[in-house]
Amino acid sequence: MKSTATYAHRQTRSAPLDKYRSINAVVESFFGVLKCERVNRVWYRTREEARADLFEYIEVFYNRKRRHGYLGNVSPADFEQRSAGSFETVY
């Protein structure tokens, strides 16, 4: 039977890995969506054109208008608007 100290040591060592894996999953998901919805559908003549288009896609569409599953299939702008009234300011 393994001791509690050994179990605790293994838990603390794996916690940063679990956090990394979680963050990595989010990043992989984002880039998968970006490639599927934008990069693979548009032909860019220059890198600057690609940068400008991807910046606009991410900042204007993806972050503000695109529906996100983790927000209950609403856009971030709609989510913020809906939840703005549900928080009270505490002084």
Short mmCIF file of C-alpha atoms in Angstrom, two decimals:
data_model
loop_
_atom_site.label_atom_id
_atom_site.label_comp_id
_atom_site.label_asym_id
_atom_site.label_seq_id
_atom_site.Cartn_x
_atom_site.Cartn_y
_atom_site.Cartn_z
CA MET A 1 0.00 0.00 0.00
CA LYS A 2 1.38 3.39 -0.93
CA SER A 3 1.74 6.04 1.68
CA THR A 4 -0.26 9.24 1.75
CA ALA A 5 2.94 11.25 1.23
CA THR A 6 3.69 9.39 -2.00
CA TYR A 7 0.14 9.96 -3.23
CA ALA A 8 0.28 13.68 -2.33
CA HIS A 9 3.65 14.04 -4.05
CA ARG A 10 2.29 12.53 -7.26
CA GLN A 11 -0.78 14.74 -7.13
CA THR A 12 1.25 17.94 -6.80
CA ARG A 13 3.56 16.89 -9.63
CA SER A 14 0.68 16.16 -11.99
CA ALA A 15 -1.33 19.31 -11.20
CA PRO A 16 0.83 21.60 -13.38
CA LEU A 17 0.66 19.03 -16.18
CA ASP A 18 -3.13 18.93 -15.95
CA LYS A 19 -3.25 22.72 -16.14
CA TYR A 20 -0.95 22.66 -19.17
CA ARG A 21 -3.07 20.01 -20.86
CA SER A 22 -6.22 22.02 -20.21
CA ILE A 23 -4.71 25.20 -21.66
CA ASN A 24 -3.30 23.25 -24.58
CA ALA A 25 -6.75 21.82 -25.37
CA VAL A 26 -8.23 25.33 -25.52
CA VAL A 27 -5.42 26.58 -27.77
CA GLU A 28 -5.69 23.56 -30.08
CA SER A 29 -9.45 24.07 -30.32
CA PHE A 30 -9.05 27.75 -31.17
CA PHE A 31 -6.49 27.14 -33.90
CA GLY A 32 -8.57 24.29 -35.31
CA VAL A 33 -11.57 26.60 -35.62
CA LEU A 34 -9.41 29.39 -37.05
CA LYS A 35 -7.99 27.11 -39.75
CA CYS A 36 -11.36 25.58 -40.59
CA GLU A 37 -13.39 28.80 -40.66
CA ARG A 38 -10.84 31.20 -42.10
CA VAL A 39 -7.34 30.16 -43.13
CA ASN A 40 -8.33 27.23 -45.34
CA ARG A 41 -11.02 29.29 -47.09
CA VAL A 42 -9.03 32.40 -48.02
CA TRP A 43 -6.03 32.85 -50.32
CA TYR A 44 -3.64 35.52 -49.07
CA ARG A 45 -1.25 37.28 -51.46
CA THR A 46 1.06 38.62 -48.75
CA ARG A 47 1.82 37.99 -45.10
CA GLU A 48 0.60 41.48 -44.25
CA GLU A 49 -2.74 40.74 -45.92
CA ALA A 50 -2.99 37.51 -43.91
CA ARG A 51 -2.11 39.29 -40.64
CA ALA A 52 -4.67 42.04 -41.23
CA ASP A 53 -7.42 39.59 -42.17
CA LEU A 54 -6.74 37.23 -39.26
CA PHE A 55 -6.56 40.13 -36.81
CA GLU A 56 -9.94 41.38 -38.03
CA TYR A 57 -11.41 37.87 -37.90
CA ILE A 58 -10.19 37.25 -34.35
CA GLU A 59 -10.89 40.68 -32.85
CA VAL A 60 -14.09 41.58 -34.69
CA PHE A 61 -15.81 38.28 -35.39
CA TYR A 62 -14.42 35.50 -33.18
CA ASN A 63 -14.13 37.45 -29.94
CA ARG A 64 -17.32 39.50 -30.31
CA LYS A 65 -19.87 37.89 -32.64
CA ARG A 66 -19.17 34.17 -33.02
CA ARG A 67 -21.24 31.93 -30.76
CA HIS A 68 -19.17 29.97 -28.25
CA GLY A 69 -20.31 26.66 -26.83
CA TYR A 70 -18.80 27.29 -23.42
CA LEU A 71 -20.94 30.45 -23.14
CA GLY A 72 -24.17 28.60 -23.83
CA ASN A 73 -24.00 29.13 -27.61
CA VAL A 74 -24.16 32.91 -27.42
CA SER A 75 -21.60 35.44 -28.58
CA PRO A 76 -19.25 36.97 -26.02
CA ALA A 77 -20.89 40.37 -26.55
CA ASP A 78 -24.36 38.92 -25.87
CA PHE A 79 -23.04 36.98 -22.89
CA GLU A 80 -21.53 40.13 -21.36
CA GLN A 81 -24.72 42.08 -21.98
CA ARG A 82 -26.90 39.38 -20.41
CA SER A 83 -24.65 38.89 -17.42
CA ALA A 84 -23.97 42.60 -16.78
CA GLY A 85 -27.25 42.95 -14.93
CA SER A 86 -26.71 39.85 -12.83
CA PHE A 87 -23.68 41.20 -10.99
CA GLU A 88 -24.03 43.77 -8.27
CA THR A 89 -21.37 46.32 -7.51
CA VAL A 90 -20.11 45.94 -3.96
CA TYR A 91 -18.35 48.85 -2.28
#
